[in-house]
Coordinates of N, CA, C and O in Angstrom, one line a residue:
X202 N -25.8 5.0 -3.9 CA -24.7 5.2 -3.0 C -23.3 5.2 -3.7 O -22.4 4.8 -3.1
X203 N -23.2 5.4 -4.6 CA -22.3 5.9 -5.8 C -21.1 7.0 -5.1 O -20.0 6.5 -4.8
X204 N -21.2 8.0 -4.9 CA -20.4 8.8 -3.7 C -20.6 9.4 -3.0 O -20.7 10.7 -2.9
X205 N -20.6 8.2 -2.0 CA -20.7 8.7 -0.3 C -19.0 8.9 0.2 O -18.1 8.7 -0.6
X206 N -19.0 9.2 1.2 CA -17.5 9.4 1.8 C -17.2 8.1 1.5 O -17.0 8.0 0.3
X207 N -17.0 7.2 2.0 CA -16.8 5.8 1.9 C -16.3 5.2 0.6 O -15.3 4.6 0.4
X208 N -17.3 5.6 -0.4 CA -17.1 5.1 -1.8 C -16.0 6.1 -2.1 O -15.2 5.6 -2.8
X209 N -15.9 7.3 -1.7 CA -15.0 8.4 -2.5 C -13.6 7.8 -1.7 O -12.6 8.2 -2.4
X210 N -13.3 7.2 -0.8 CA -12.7 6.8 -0.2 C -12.0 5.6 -0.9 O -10.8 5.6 -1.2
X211 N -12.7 4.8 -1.0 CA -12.3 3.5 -2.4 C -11.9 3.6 -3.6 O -11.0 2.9 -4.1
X212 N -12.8 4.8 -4.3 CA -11.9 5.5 -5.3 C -10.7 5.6 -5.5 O -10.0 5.2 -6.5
X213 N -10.2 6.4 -4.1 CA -8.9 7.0 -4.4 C -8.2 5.9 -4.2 O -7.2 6.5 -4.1
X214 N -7.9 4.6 -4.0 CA -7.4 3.5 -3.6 C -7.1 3.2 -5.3 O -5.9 3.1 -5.6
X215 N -7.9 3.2 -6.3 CA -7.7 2.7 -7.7 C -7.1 4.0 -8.1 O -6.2 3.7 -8.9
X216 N -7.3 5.2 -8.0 CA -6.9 6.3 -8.5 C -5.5 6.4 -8.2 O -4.7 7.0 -8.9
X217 N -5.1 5.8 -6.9 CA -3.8 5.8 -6.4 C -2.4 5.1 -7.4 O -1.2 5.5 -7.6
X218 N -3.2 4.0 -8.0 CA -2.4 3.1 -8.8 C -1.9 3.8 -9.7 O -0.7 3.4 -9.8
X219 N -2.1 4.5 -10.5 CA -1.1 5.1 -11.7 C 0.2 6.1 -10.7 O 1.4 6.3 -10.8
X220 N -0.8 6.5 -9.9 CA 0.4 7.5 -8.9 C 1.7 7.3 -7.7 O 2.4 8.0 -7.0
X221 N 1.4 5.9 -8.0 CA 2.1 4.6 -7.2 C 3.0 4.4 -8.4 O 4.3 4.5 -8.3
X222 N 2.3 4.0 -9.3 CA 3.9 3.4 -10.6 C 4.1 4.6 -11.5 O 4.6 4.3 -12.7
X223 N 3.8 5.8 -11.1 CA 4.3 7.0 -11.9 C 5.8 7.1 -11.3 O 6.9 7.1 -11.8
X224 N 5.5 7.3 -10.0 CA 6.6 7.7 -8.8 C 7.8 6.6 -9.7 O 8.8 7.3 -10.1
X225 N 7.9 5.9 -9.8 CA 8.9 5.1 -10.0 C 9.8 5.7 -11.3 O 10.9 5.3 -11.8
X226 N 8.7 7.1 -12.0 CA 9.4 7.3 -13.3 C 9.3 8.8 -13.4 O 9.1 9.4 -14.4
X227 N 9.6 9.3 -11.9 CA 10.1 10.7 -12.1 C 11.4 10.6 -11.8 O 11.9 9.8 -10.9
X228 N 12.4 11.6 -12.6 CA 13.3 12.0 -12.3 C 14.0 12.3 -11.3 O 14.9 13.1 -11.3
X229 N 13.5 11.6 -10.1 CA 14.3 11.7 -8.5 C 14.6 10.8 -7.9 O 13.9 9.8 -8.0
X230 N 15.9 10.9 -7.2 CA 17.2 9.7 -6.2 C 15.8 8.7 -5.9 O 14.7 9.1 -5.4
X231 N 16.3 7.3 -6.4 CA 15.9 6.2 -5.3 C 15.3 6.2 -4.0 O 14.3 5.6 -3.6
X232 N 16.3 7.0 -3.2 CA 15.7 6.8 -2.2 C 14.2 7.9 -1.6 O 13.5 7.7 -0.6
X233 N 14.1 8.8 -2.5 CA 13.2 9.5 -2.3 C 12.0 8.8 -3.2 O 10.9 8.8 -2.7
X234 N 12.2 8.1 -4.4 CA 11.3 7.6 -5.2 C 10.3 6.7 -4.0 O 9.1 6.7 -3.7
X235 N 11.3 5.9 -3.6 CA 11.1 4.5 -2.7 C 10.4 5.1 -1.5 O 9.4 4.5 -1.2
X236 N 10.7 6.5 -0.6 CA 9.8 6.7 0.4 C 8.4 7.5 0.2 O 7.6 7.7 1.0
X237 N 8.4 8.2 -1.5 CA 7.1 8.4 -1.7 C 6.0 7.4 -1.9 O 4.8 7.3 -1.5
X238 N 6.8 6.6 -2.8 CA 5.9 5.4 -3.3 C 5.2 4.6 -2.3 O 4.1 4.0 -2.4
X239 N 6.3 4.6 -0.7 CA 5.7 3.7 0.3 C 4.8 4.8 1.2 O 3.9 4.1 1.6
X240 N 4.7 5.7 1.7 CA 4.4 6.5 1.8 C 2.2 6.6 1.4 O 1.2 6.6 2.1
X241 N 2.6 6.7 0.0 CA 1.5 7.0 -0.9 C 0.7 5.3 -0.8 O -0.5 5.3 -0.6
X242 N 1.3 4.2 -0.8 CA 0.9 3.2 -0.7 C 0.4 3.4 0.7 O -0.7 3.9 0.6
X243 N 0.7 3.1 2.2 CA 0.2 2.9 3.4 C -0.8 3.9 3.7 O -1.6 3.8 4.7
X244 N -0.7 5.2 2.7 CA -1.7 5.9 3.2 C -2.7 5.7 2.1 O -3.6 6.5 2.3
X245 N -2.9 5.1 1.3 CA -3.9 4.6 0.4 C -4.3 3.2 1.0 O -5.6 3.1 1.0
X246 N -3.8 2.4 1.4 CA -4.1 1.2 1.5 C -5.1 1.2 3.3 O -6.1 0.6 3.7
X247 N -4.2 2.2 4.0 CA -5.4 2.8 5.2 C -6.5 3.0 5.4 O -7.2 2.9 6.4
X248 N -6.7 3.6 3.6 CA -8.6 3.5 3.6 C -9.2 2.8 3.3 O -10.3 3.1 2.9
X249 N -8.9 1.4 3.4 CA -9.2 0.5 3.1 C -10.0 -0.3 4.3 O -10.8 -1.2 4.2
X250 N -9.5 0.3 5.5 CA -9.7 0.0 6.7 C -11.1 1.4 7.6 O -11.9 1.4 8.5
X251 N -10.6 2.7 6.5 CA -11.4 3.7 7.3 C -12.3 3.8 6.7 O -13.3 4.3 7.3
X252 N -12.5 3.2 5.1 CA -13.7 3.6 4.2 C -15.0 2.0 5.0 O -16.2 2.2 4.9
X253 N -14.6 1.3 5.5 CA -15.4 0.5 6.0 C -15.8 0.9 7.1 O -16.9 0.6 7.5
X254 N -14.7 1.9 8.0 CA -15.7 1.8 9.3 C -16.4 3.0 8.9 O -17.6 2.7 9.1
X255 N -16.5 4.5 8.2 CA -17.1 5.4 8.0 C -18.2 5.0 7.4 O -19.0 5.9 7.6
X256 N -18.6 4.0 6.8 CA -19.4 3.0 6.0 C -20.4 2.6 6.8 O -21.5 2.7 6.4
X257 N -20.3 2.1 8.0 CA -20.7 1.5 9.2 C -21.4 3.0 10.2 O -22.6 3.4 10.4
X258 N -20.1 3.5 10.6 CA -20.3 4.8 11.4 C -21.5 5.3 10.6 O -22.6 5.4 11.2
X259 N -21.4 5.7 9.3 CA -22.2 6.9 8.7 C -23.4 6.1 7.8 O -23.8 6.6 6.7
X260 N -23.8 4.8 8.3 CA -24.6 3.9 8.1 C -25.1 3.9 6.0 O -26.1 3.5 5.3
X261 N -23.8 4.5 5.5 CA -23.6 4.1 4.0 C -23.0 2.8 3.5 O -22.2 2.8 2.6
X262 N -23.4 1.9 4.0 CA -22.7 0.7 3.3 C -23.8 0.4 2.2 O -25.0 0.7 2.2
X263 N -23.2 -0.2 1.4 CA -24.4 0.0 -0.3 C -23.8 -1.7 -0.9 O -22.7 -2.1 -0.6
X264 N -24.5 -2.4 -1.7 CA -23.7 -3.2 -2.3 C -23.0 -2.8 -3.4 O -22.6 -3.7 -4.1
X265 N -22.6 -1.5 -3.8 CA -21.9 -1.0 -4.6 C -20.2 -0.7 -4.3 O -19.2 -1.0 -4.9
X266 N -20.6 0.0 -3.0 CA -19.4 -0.4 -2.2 C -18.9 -1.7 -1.4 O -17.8 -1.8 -0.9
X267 N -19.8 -2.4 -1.4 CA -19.0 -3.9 -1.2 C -18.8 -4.6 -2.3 O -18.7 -5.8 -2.3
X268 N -18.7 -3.6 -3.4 CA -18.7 -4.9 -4.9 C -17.0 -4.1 -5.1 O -16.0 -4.8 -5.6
X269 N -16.8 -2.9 -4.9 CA -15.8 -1.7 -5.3 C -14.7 -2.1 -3.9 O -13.5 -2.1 -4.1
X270 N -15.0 -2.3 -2.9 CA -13.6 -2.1 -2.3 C -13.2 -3.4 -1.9 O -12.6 -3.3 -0.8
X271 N -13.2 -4.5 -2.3 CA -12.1 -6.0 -2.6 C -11.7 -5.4 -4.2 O -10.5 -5.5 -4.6
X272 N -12.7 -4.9 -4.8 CA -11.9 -4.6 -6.2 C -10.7 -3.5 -6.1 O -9.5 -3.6 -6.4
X273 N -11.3 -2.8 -5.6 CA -10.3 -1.8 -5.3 C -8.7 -2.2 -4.6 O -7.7 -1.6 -4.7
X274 N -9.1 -3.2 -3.9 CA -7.4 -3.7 -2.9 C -7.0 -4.3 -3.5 O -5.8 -4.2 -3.6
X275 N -7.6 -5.2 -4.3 CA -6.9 -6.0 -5.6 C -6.2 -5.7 -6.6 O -5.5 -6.5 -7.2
X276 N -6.5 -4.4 -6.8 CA -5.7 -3.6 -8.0 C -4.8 -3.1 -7.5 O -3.8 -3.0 -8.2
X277 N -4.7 -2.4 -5.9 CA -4.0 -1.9 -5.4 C -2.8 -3.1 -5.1 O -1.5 -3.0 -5.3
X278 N -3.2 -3.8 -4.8 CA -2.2 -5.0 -4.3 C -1.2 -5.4 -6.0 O 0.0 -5.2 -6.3
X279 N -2.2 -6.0 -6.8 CA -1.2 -6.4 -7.8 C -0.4 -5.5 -8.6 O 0.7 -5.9 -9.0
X280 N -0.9 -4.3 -9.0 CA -0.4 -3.5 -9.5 C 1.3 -3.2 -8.3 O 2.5 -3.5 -8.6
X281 N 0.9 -2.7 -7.2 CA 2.2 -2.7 -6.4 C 3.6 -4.0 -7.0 O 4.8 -4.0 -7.4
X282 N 2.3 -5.1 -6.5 CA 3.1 -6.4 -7.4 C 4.0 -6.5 -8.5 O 5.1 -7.1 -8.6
X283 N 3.3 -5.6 -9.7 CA 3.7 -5.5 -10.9 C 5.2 -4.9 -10.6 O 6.3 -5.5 -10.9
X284 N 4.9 -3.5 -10.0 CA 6.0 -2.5 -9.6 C 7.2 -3.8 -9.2 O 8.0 -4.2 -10.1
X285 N 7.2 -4.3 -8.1 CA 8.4 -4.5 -7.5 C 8.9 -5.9 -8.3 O 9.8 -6.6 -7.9
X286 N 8.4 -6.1 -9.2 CA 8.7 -7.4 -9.7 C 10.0 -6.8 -10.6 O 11.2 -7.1 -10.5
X287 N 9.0 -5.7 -11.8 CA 9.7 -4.7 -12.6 C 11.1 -4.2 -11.9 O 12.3 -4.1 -12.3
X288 N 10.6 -3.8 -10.9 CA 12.3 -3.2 -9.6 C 13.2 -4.5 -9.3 O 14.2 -4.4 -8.7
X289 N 12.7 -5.4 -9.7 CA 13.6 -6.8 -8.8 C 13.6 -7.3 -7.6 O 14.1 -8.4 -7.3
X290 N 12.8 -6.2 -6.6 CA 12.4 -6.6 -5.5 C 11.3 -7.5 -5.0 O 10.8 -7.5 -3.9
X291 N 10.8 -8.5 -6.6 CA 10.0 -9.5 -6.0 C 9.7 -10.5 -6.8 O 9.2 -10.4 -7.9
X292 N 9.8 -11.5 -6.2 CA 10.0 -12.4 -7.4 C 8.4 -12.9 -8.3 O 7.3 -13.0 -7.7
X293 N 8.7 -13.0 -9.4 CA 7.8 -13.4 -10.5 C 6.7 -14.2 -10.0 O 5.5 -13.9 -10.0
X294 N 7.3 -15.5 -9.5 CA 6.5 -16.2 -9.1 C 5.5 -16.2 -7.6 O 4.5 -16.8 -7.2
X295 N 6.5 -15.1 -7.1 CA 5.1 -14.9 -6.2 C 4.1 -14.0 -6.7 O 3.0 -14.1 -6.3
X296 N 4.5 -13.2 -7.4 CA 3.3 -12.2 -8.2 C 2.3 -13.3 -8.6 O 1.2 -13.3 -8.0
X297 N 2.5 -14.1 -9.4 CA 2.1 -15.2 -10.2 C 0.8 -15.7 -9.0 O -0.4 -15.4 -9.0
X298 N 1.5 -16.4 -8.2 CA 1.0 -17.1 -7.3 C -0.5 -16.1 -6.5 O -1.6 -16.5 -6.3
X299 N 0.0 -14.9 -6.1 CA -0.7 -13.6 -5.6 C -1.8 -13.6 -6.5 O -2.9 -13.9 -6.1
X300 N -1.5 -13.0 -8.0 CA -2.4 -12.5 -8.7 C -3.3 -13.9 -9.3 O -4.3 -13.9 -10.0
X301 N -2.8 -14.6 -9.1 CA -3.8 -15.8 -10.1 C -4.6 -16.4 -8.8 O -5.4 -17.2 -9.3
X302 N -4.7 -16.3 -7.6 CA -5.2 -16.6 -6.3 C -6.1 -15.5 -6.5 O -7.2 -15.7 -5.9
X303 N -6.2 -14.4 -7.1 CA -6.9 -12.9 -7.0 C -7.9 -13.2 -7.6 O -9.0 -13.1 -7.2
X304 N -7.4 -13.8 -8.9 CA -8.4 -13.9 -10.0 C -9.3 -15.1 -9.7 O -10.5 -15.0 -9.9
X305 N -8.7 -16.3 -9.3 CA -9.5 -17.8 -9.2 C -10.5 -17.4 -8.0 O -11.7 -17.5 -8.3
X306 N -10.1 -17.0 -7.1 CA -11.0 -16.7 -6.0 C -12.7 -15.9 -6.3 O -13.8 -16.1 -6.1
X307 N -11.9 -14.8 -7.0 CA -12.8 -13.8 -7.1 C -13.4 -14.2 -8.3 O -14.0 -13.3 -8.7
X308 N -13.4 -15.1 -9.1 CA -14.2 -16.1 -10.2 C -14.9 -16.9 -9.2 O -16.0 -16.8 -9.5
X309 N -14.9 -17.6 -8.3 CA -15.1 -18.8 -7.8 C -16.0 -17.5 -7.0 O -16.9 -17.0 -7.8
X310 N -15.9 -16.9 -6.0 CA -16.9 -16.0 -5.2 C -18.6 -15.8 -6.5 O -19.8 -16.0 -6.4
X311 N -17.8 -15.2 -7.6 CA -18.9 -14.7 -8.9 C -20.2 -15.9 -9.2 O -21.5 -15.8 -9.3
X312 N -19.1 -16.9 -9.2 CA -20.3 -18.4 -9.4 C -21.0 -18.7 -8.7 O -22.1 -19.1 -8.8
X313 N -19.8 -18.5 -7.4 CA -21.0 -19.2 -6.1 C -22.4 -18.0 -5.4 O -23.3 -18.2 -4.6
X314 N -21.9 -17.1 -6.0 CA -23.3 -16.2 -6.0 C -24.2 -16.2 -6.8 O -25.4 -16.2 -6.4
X315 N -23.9 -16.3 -8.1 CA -24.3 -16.8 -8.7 C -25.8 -18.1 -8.8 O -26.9 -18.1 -9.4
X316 N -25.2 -18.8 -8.0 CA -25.7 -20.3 -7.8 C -26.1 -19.9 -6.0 O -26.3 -20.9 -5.3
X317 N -26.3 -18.5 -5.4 CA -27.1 -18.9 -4.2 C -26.2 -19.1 -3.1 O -26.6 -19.0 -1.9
X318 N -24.7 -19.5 -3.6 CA -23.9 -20.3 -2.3 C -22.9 -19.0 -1.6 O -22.0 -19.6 -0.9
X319 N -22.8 -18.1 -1.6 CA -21.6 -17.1 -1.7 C -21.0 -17.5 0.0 O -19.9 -17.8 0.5
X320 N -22.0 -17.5 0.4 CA -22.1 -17.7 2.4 C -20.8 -18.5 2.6 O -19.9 -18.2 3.2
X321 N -21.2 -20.2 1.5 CA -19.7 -20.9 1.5 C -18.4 -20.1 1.4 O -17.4 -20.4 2.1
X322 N -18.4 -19.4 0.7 CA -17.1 -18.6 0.4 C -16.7 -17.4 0.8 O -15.8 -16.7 0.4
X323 N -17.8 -17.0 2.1 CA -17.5 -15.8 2.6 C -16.0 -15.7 3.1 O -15.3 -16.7 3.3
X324 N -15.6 -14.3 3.3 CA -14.3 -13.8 3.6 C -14.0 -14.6 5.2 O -14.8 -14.5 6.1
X325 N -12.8 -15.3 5.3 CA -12.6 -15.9 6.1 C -11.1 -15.0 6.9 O -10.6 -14.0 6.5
X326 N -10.7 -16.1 8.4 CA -9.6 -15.5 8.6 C -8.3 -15.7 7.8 O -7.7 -14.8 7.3
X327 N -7.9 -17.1 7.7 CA -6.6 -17.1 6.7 C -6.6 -16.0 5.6 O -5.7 -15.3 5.3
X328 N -8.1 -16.0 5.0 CA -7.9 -14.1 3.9 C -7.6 -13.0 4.8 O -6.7 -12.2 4.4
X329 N -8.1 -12.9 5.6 CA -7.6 -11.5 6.6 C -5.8 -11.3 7.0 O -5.0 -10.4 7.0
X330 N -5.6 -12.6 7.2 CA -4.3 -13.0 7.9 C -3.4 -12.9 6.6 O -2.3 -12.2 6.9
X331 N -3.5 -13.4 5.2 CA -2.8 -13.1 3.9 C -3.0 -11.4 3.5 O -2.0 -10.8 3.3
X332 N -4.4 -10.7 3.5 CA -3.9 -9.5 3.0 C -3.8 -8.7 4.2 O -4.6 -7.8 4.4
X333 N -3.0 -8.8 5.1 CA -2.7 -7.8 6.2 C -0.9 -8.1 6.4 O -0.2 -7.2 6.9
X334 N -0.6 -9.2 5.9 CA 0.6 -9.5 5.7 C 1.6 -9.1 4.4 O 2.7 -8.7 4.4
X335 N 0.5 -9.4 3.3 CA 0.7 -8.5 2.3 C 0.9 -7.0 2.2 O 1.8 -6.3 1.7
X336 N -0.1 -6.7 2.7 CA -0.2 -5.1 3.1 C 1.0 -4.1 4.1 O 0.9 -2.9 4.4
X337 N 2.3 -5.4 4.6 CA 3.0 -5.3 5.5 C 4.5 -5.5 4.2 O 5.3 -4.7 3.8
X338 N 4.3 -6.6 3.9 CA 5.5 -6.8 2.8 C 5.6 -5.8 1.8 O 6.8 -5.5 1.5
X339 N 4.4 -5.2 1.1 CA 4.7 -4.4 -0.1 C 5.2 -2.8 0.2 O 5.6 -2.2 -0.8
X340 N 5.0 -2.1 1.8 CA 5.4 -1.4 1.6 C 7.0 -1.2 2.0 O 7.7 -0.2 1.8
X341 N 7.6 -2.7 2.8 CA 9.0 -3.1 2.8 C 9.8 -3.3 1.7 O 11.0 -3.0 1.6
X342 N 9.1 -3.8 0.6 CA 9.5 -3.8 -0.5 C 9.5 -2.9 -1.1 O 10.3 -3.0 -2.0
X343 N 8.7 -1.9 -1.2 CA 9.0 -0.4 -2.0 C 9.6 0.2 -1.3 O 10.3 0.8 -2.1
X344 N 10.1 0.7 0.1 CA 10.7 1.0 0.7 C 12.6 1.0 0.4 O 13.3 1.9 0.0
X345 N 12.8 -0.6 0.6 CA 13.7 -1.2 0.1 C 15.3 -0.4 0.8 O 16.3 -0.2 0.2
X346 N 15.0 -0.2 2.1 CA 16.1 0.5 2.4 C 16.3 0.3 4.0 O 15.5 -0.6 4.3
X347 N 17.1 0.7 5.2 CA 17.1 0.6 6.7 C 16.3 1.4 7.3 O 16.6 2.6 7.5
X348 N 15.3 0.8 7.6 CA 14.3 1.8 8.8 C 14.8 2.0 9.6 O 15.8 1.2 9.8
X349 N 14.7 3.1 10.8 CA 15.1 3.8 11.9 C 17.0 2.9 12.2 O 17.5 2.5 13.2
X350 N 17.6 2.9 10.6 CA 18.8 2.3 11.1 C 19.2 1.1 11.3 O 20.4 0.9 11.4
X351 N 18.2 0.1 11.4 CA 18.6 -1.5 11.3 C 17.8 -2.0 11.2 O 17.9 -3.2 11.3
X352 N 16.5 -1.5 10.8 CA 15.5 -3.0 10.3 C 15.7 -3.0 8.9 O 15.7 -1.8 8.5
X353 N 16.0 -3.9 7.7 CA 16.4 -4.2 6.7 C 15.2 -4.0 5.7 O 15.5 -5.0 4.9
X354 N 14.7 -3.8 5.5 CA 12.7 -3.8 4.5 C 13.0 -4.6 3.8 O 12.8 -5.7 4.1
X355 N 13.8 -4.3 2.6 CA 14.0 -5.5 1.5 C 13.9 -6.7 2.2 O 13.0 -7.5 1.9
X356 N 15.0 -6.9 3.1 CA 15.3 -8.8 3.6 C 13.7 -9.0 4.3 O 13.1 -10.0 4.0
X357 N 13.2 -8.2 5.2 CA 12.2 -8.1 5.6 C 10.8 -8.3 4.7 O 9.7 -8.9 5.1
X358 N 11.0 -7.5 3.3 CA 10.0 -7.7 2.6 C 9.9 -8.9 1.8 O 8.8 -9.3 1.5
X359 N 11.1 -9.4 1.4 CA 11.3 -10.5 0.9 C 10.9 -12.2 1.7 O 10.4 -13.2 1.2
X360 N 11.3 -11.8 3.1 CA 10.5 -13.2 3.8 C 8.6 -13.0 3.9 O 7.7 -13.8 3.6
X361 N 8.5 -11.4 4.5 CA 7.2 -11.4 4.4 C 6.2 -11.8 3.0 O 5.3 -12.6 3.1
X362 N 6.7 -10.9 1.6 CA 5.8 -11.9 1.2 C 6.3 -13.6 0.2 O 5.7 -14.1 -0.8
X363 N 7.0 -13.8 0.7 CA 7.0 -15.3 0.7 C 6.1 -16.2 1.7 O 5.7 -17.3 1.6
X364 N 6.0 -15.1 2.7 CA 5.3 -16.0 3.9 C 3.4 -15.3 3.3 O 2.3 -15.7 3.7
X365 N 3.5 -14.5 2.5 CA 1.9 -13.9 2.5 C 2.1 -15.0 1.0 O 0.9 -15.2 0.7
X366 N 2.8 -15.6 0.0 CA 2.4 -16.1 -0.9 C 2.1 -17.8 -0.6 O 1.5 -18.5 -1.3
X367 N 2.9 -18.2 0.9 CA 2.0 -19.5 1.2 C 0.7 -19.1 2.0 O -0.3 -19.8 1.6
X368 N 0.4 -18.3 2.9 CA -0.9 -17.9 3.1 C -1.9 -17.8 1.5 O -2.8 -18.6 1.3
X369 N -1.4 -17.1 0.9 CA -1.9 -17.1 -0.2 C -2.5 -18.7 -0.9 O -3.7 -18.8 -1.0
X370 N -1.9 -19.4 -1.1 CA -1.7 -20.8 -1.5 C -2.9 -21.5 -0.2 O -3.9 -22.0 -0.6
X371 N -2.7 -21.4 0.7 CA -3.9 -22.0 2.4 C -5.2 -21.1 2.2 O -6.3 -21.6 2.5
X372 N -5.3 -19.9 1.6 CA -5.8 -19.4 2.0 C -7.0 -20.0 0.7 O -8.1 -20.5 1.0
X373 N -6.4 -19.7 -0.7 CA -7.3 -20.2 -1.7 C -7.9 -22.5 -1.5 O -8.9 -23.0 -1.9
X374 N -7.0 -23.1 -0.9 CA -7.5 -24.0 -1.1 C -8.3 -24.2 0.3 O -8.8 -25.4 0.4
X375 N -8.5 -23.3 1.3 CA -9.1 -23.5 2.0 C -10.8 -22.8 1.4 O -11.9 -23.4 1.5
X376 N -10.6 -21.8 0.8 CA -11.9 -21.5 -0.2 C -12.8 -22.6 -1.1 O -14.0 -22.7 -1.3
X377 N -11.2 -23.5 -1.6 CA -11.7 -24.1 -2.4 C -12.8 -25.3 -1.7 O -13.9 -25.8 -2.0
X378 N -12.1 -25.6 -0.7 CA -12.1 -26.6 0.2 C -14.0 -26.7 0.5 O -14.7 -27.7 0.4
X379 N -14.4 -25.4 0.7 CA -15.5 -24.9 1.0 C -16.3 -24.7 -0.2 O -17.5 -24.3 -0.1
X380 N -15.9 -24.9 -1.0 CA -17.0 -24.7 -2.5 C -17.0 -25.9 -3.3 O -17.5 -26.0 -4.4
X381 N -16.0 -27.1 -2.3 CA -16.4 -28.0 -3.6 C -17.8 -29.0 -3.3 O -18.4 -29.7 -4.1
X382 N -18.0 -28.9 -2.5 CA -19.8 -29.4 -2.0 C -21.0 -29.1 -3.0 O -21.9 -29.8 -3.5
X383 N -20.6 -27.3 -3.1 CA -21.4 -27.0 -3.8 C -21.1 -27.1 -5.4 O -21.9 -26.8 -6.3
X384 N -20.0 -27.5 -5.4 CA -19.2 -28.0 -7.0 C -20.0 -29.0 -7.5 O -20.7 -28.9 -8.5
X385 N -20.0 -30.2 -6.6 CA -20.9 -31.1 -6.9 C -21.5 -31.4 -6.8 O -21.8 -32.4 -7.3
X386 N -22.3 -30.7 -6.1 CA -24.0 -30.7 -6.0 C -24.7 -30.0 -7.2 O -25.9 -29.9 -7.3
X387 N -23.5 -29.2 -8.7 CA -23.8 -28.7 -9.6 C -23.8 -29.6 -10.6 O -24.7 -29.6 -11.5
X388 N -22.6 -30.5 -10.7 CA -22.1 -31.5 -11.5 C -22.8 -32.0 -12.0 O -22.9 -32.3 -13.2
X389 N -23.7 -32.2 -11.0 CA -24.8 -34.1 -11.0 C -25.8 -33.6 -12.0 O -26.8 -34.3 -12.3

């Protein structure tokens, strides 16, 4: 199940990433850079949502595609990260906080499958509730301009992901919370 719609769908999610931080280094105004880039992000980050149900609908779900599309959002997520940090529109340490939550988790998922336990660490809601917040902040922050005239993105993207980097922070020690049973039941 290599490429089914679904997987080709996921694909383009990682394929999107150079095309996401190219935008930032063509030669056109700001403000057009800013509504392609957000643009190309919500409509990349969409399939993230359609390549699962087509998956389901068209009864292709594979463990190849459930190993490819958390990978796939994760690149899509931090890489954006990278972007707006680079732009100034985001600070360091929430990148920090975001991407090293990316990595510990998805290390911690690897072992506990590993070892039989993944079930402990399955995808929970505080994770749903962090990357749907995130997925709301990054394209305020590429944006970086007044929607329909007074909603502000930046100031907007700036509280959201502050508020997706303490989700972020709840979200991993509640993971952790749940794996250290099986931590010590390895220890001994």
């Amino acid at each position: 199940m290599f490429f089914t719609i679904p997987t080709i769908m996921t694909w383009t999610r990682i394929v999107a990433i150079p095309l996401i931080v190219g935008v930032f280094y063509l030669p056109i105004a700001d403000p057009m850079r800013n509504v392609i880039a957000t643009v190309m992000f919500i409509v990349f980050a969409a399939t993230d949502w359609l390549d699962g149900f087509l998956a389901r609908k068209l009864n292709q779900t594979s463990a190849f595609g459930a190993f490819l599309d958390p990978v796939a959002d994760k690149f899509l997520v931090c890489a954006s990260l990278l972007v707006l940090v680079h732009l100034n529109r985001a600070d360091v340490f929430v990148a920090l906080i975001i991407i090293g939550r990316e990595i510990a988790i998805s290390a911690l998922r690897e072992w506990m499958a590993q070892i039989g336990a993944s079930k402990s660490v399955a995808v929970h809601m505080i994770g749903k509730v962090k990357t749907t917040v995130q997925m709301v902040a990054i394209p305020f922050l590429l944006y970086d301009g007044q929607l329909f005239g007074f909603i502000d993105t930046g100031l907007w993207g700036q509280w959201l992901i502050w508020v997706s980097a303490v989700l972020t922070v709840w979200s991993m020690v509640y993971y952790l919370q749940k794996a250290i049973p099986e931590i010590r039941a390895r220890a001994k």
